[in-house]
PDB file of C-alpha atoms in Angstrom:
ATOM      1  CA  UNK A 816       4.474   8.694 -17.484  1.00  0.00           C
ATOM      2  CA  UNK A 817       7.402   9.363 -15.257  1.00  0.00           C
ATOM      3  CA  UNK A 818      10.638   7.623 -14.494  1.00  0.00           C
ATOM      4  CA  UNK A 819      11.238   5.783 -11.250  1.00  0.00           C
ATOM      5  CA  UNK A 820      11.500   8.021  -8.235  1.00  0.00           C
ATOM      6  CA  UNK A 821      13.251   7.285  -4.945  1.00  0.00           C
ATOM      7  CA  UNK A 822      10.160   7.748  -2.781  1.00  0.00           C
ATOM      8  CA  UNK A 823       6.963   5.697  -2.729  1.00  0.00           C
ATOM      9  CA  UNK A 824       3.701   7.280  -3.760  1.00  0.00           C
ATOM     10  CA  UNK A 825       1.141   8.172  -1.120  1.00  0.00           C
ATOM     11  CA  UNK A 826      -1.221   5.280  -1.760  1.00  0.00           C
ATOM     12  CA  UNK A 827      -4.599   6.871  -1.172  1.00  0.00           C
ATOM     13  CA  UNK A 828      -4.244  10.665  -1.516  1.00  0.00           C
ATOM     14  CA  UNK A 829      -7.719  11.168  -3.011  1.00  0.00           C
ATOM     15  CA  UNK A 830      -9.638   8.845  -0.721  1.00  0.00           C
ATOM     16  CA  UNK A 831     -11.269   5.657  -1.825  1.00  0.00           C
ATOM     17  CA  UNK A 832     -10.739   2.119  -0.670  1.00  0.00           C
ATOM     18  CA  UNK A 833      -7.563   0.298   0.270  1.00  0.00           C
ATOM     19  CA  UNK A 834      -6.897  -3.457   0.089  1.00  0.00           C
ATOM     20  CA  UNK A 835      -3.941  -5.670   1.013  1.00  0.00           C
ATOM     21  CA  UNK A 836      -2.892  -9.155   0.015  1.00  0.00           C
ATOM     22  CA  UNK A 837       0.089 -10.982   1.503  1.00  0.00           C
ATOM     23  CA  UNK A 838       1.419 -13.900  -0.516  1.00  0.00           C
ATOM     24  CA  UNK A 839       4.083 -16.515   0.110  1.00  0.00           C
ATOM     25  CA  UNK A 840       6.956 -16.162  -2.339  1.00  0.00           C
ATOM     26  CA  UNK A 841       6.009 -19.035  -4.643  1.00  0.00           C
ATOM     27  CA  UNK A 842       5.554 -19.449  -8.370  1.00  0.00           C
ATOM     28  CA  UNK A 843       1.793 -18.989  -7.809  1.00  0.00           C
ATOM     29  CA  UNK A 844       2.184 -15.479  -6.363  1.00  0.00           C
ATOM     30  CA  UNK A 845       1.905 -13.593  -9.697  1.00  0.00           C
ATOM     31  CA  UNK A 846      -1.293 -15.424 -10.654  1.00  0.00           C
ATOM     32  CA  UNK A 847      -2.861 -14.865  -7.234  1.00  0.00           C
ATOM     33  CA  UNK A 848      -1.982 -11.154  -7.281  1.00  0.00           C
ATOM     34  CA  UNK A 849      -3.348 -10.834 -10.830  1.00  0.00           C
ATOM     35  CA  UNK A 850      -6.651 -12.514  -9.885  1.00  0.00           C
ATOM     36  CA  UNK A 851      -6.960 -10.402  -6.705  1.00  0.00           C
ATOM     37  CA  UNK A 852      -6.445  -7.158  -8.630  1.00  0.00           C
ATOM     38  CA  UNK A 853      -8.815  -8.235 -11.419  1.00  0.00           C
ATOM     39  CA  UNK A 854     -11.604  -8.852  -8.898  1.00  0.00           C
ATOM     40  CA  UNK A 855     -11.031  -5.504  -7.192  1.00  0.00           C
ATOM     41  CA  UNK A 856     -11.081  -3.553 -10.433  1.00  0.00           C
ATOM     42  CA  UNK A 857     -14.237  -5.213 -11.706  1.00  0.00           C
ATOM     43  CA  UNK A 858     -16.074  -4.622  -8.425  1.00  0.00           C
ATOM     44  CA  UNK A 859     -14.853  -1.013  -8.237  1.00  0.00           C
ATOM     45  CA  UNK A 860     -16.072  -0.264 -11.770  1.00  0.00           C
ATOM     46  CA  UNK A 861     -12.686   0.013 -13.446  1.00  0.00           C
ATOM     47  CA  UNK A 862     -13.034  -2.702 -16.117  1.00  0.00           C
ATOM     48  CA  UNK A 863     -11.034  -0.597 -18.590  1.00  0.00           C
ATOM     49  CA  UNK A 864      -7.958  -0.824 -16.362  1.00  0.00           C
ATOM     50  CA  UNK A 865      -8.017  -4.606 -15.880  1.00  0.00           C
ATOM     51  CA  UNK A 866      -5.706  -5.645 -18.715  1.00  0.00           C
ATOM     52  CA  UNK A 867      -3.007  -3.061 -17.987  1.00  0.00           C
ATOM     53  CA  UNK A 868      -3.236  -3.658 -14.241  1.00  0.00           C
ATOM     54  CA  UNK A 869      -2.908  -7.423 -14.673  1.00  0.00           C
ATOM     55  CA  UNK A 870       0.217  -7.008 -16.790  1.00  0.00           C
ATOM     56  CA  UNK A 871       1.828  -4.505 -14.411  1.00  0.00           C
ATOM     57  CA  UNK A 872       1.112  -6.388 -11.176  1.00  0.00           C
ATOM     58  CA  UNK A 873       2.300  -9.630 -12.758  1.00  0.00           C
ATOM     59  CA  UNK A 874       5.582  -7.989 -13.675  1.00  0.00           C
ATOM     60  CA  UNK A 875       6.204  -6.539 -10.215  1.00  0.00           C
ATOM     61  CA  UNK A 876       5.257  -9.692  -8.307  1.00  0.00           C
ATOM     62  CA  UNK A 877       7.290 -11.847 -10.703  1.00  0.00           C
ATOM     63  CA  UNK A 878      10.305  -9.584 -10.138  1.00  0.00           C
ATOM     64  CA  UNK A 879       9.940  -9.958  -6.364  1.00  0.00           C
ATOM     65  CA  UNK A 880       9.593 -13.720  -6.729  1.00  0.00           C
ATOM     66  CA  UNK A 881      12.493 -14.217  -9.134  1.00  0.00           C
ATOM     67  CA  UNK A 882      14.977 -11.621  -7.919  1.00  0.00           C
ATOM     68  CA  UNK A 883      14.673 -11.530  -4.131  1.00  0.00           C
ATOM     69  CA  UNK A 884      14.822 -13.869  -1.182  1.00  0.00           C
ATOM     70  CA  UNK A 885      11.706 -12.414   0.421  1.00  0.00           C
ATOM     71  CA  UNK A 886       9.510 -14.946   2.237  1.00  0.00           C
ATOM     72  CA  UNK A 887       6.407 -12.790   1.655  1.00  0.00           C
ATOM     73  CA  UNK A 888       5.238 -10.540  -1.148  1.00  0.00           C
ATOM     74  CA  UNK A 889       2.771  -7.821  -0.170  1.00  0.00           C
ATOM     75  CA  UNK A 890       0.344  -6.228  -2.609  1.00  0.00           C
ATOM     76  CA  UNK A 891      -1.395  -3.015  -1.533  1.00  0.00           C
ATOM     77  CA  UNK A 892      -4.113  -1.631  -3.795  1.00  0.00           C
ATOM     78  CA  UNK A 893      -5.732   1.782  -3.402  1.00  0.00           C
ATOM     79  CA  UNK A 894      -8.773   2.427  -5.579  1.00  0.00           C
ATOM     80  CA  UNK A 895     -10.798   5.599  -5.993  1.00  0.00           C
ATOM     81  CA  UNK A 896     -13.229   6.616  -8.683  1.00  0.00           C
ATOM     82  CA  UNK A 897     -10.513   7.838 -11.082  1.00  0.00           C
ATOM     83  CA  UNK A 898      -7.391   5.814 -10.338  1.00  0.00           C
ATOM     84  CA  UNK A 899      -5.846   2.690  -8.946  1.00  0.00           C
ATOM     85  CA  UNK A 900      -2.424   2.561  -7.326  1.00  0.00           C
ATOM     86  CA  UNK A 901      -0.724  -0.751  -6.690  1.00  0.00           C
ATOM     87  CA  UNK A 902       2.381  -1.191  -4.542  1.00  0.00           C
ATOM     88  CA  UNK A 903       4.306  -4.459  -4.361  1.00  0.00           C
ATOM     89  CA  UNK A 904       6.631  -4.862  -1.384  1.00  0.00           C
ATOM     90  CA  UNK A 905       9.276  -7.481  -0.694  1.00  0.00           C
ATOM     91  CA  UNK A 906      11.439  -8.098   2.377  1.00  0.00           C
ATOM     92  CA  UNK A 907      14.427  -9.725   0.839  1.00  0.00           C
ATOM     93  CA  UNK A 908      17.649  -8.616  -0.639  1.00  0.00           C
ATOM     94  CA  UNK A 909      18.481  -9.338  -4.217  1.00  0.00           C
ATOM     95  CA  UNK A 910      19.511 -12.783  -5.344  1.00  0.00           C
ATOM     96  CA  UNK A 911      22.820 -12.678  -7.164  1.00  0.00           C
ATOM     97  CA  UNK A 912      23.251  -9.322  -8.876  1.00  0.00           C
ATOM     98  CA  UNK A 913      22.166  -5.938  -7.596  1.00  0.00           C
ATOM     99  CA  UNK A 914      18.516  -6.013  -8.695  1.00  0.00           C
ATOM    100  CA  UNK A 915      17.389  -3.958  -5.721  1.00  0.00           C
ATOM    101  CA  UNK A 916      19.921  -1.175  -6.210  1.00  0.00           C
ATOM    102  CA  UNK A 917      18.686   0.261  -9.489  1.00  0.00           C
ATOM    103  CA  UNK A 918      15.135  -0.422 -10.597  1.00  0.00           C
ATOM    104  CA  UNK A 919      14.964   1.216 -13.989  1.00  0.00           C
ATOM    105  CA  UNK A 920      13.534   0.186 -17.320  1.00  0.00           C
ATOM    106  CA  UNK A 921      16.026  -1.454 -19.624  1.00  0.00           C
ATOM    107  CA  UNK A 922      15.837   0.630 -22.796  1.00  0.00           C
ATOM    108  CA  UNK A 923      18.185  -1.675 -24.697  1.00  0.00           C
ATOM    109  CA  UNK A 924      15.783  -4.637 -24.357  1.00  0.00           C
ATOM    110  CA  UNK A 925      14.830  -6.076 -27.718  1.00  0.00           C
ATOM    111  CA  UNK A 926      11.761  -8.100 -28.687  1.00  0.00           C
ATOM    112  CA  UNK A 927      13.949 -11.202 -28.991  1.00  0.00           C
ATOM    113  CA  UNK A 928      15.033 -11.081 -25.331  1.00  0.00           C
ATOM    114  CA  UNK A 929      13.147 -13.203 -22.814  1.00  0.00           C
ATOM    115  CA  UNK A 930      13.887 -10.889 -19.870  1.00  0.00           C
ATOM    116  CA  UNK A 931      14.413  -7.192 -19.220  1.00  0.00           C
ATOM    117  CA  UNK A 932      11.318  -5.596 -20.736  1.00  0.00           C
ATOM    118  CA  UNK A 933       8.935  -5.742 -17.767  1.00  0.00           C
ATOM    119  CA  UNK A 934       9.620  -2.373 -16.210  1.00  0.00           C
ATOM    120  CA  UNK A 935       9.621  -0.797 -19.664  1.00  0.00           C
ATOM    121  CA  UNK A 936       6.071  -2.132 -20.053  1.00  0.00           C
ATOM    122  CA  UNK A 937       5.061  -0.823 -16.619  1.00  0.00           C
ATOM    123  CA  UNK A 938       6.475   2.590 -17.496  1.00  0.00           C
ATOM    124  CA  UNK A 939       4.639   2.659 -20.835  1.00  0.00           C
ATOM    125  CA  UNK A 940       1.256   1.722 -19.318  1.00  0.00           C
ATOM    126  CA  UNK A 941       1.267   3.624 -16.030  1.00  0.00           C
ATOM    127  CA  UNK A 942       0.432   7.263 -15.401  1.00  0.00           C
ATOM    128  CA  UNK A 943       3.274   7.119 -12.872  1.00  0.00           C
ATOM    129  CA  UNK A 944       5.480   4.499 -11.251  1.00  0.00           C
ATOM    130  CA  UNK A 945       8.428   4.391  -8.934  1.00  0.00           C
ATOM    131  CA  UNK A 946      10.352   2.680  -6.201  1.00  0.00           C
ATOM    132  CA  UNK A 947      10.977   3.209  -2.533  1.00  0.00           C
ATOM    133  CA  UNK A 948      12.005   1.517   0.661  1.00  0.00           C
ATOM    134  CA  UNK A 949      10.239   0.416   3.800  1.00  0.00           C
ATOM    135  CA  UNK A 950      11.663   3.417   5.645  1.00  0.00           C
ATOM    136  CA  UNK A 951      12.658   3.349   9.291  1.00  0.00           C
ATOM    137  CA  UNK A 952      10.018   0.814  10.299  1.00  0.00           C
ATOM    138  CA  UNK A 953      10.994  -1.722   7.615  1.00  0.00           C
ATOM    139  CA  UNK A 954      14.506  -0.821   6.418  1.00  0.00           C
ATOM    140  CA  UNK A 955      15.094  -3.932   4.297  1.00  0.00           C
ATOM    141  CA  UNK A 956      11.935  -3.672   2.251  1.00  0.00           C
ATOM    142  CA  UNK A 957      11.670  -2.597  -1.369  1.00  0.00           C
ATOM    143  CA  UNK A 958       8.457  -1.070  -2.701  1.00  0.00           C
ATOM    144  CA  UNK A 959       7.664  -0.777  -6.396  1.00  0.00           C
ATOM    145  CA  UNK A 960       4.407   0.960  -7.324  1.00  0.00           C
ATOM    146  CA  UNK A 961       2.357   2.075 -10.302  1.00  0.00           C
ATOM    147  CA  UNK A 962      -0.762   4.171 -10.856  1.00  0.00           C
ATOM    148  CA  UNK A 963      -3.301   3.606 -13.627  1.00  0.00           C
ATOM    149  CA  UNK A 964      -6.302   5.721 -14.542  1.00  0.00           C
ATOM    150  CA  UNK A 965      -7.395   8.666 -16.549  1.00  0.00           C
ATOM    151  CA  UNK A 966      -4.769  11.404 -16.869  1.00  0.00           C
ATOM    152  CA  UNK A 967      -5.701  14.706 -15.257  1.00  0.00           C
ATOM    153  CA  UNK A 968      -6.838  17.432 -17.615  1.00  0.00           C
ATOM    154  CA  UNK A 969      -4.121  20.033 -18.198  1.00  0.00           C
ATOM    155  CA  UNK A 970      -4.918  23.609 -17.222  1.00  0.00           C
TER     156      UNK A 970
END
């Protein structure tokens, strides 16, 4: 597990297949993203990653839906035989407070709180996760990603 980094992960460094889903920013977006990812993982023979992936993608898509003004939420999934990397991208700036300026887990979140634990969960489940921007081509975009799979053997 690693803390959020300022650059997005290279989505398919080890080869494999890549899929994209573009969703309107509605209350149904998290469910649609969850179902899309579930289908991909079952077909690609990663049934052991389904539960963690569903939780993580739900959190990231829900954050984009609740905390940005983006009209579209993009989900990019890269799957190879060992890992899956999911990136969720939004176009919009934050609604209200500065959500987009510091995506970090909230360590002070308590079990009684209704909000603020999502990125802590992503961090605890993922091999790696981080944030980035759309770069020069898409300067207003925010990308949040996570990777699930078997950890590499240490040398």
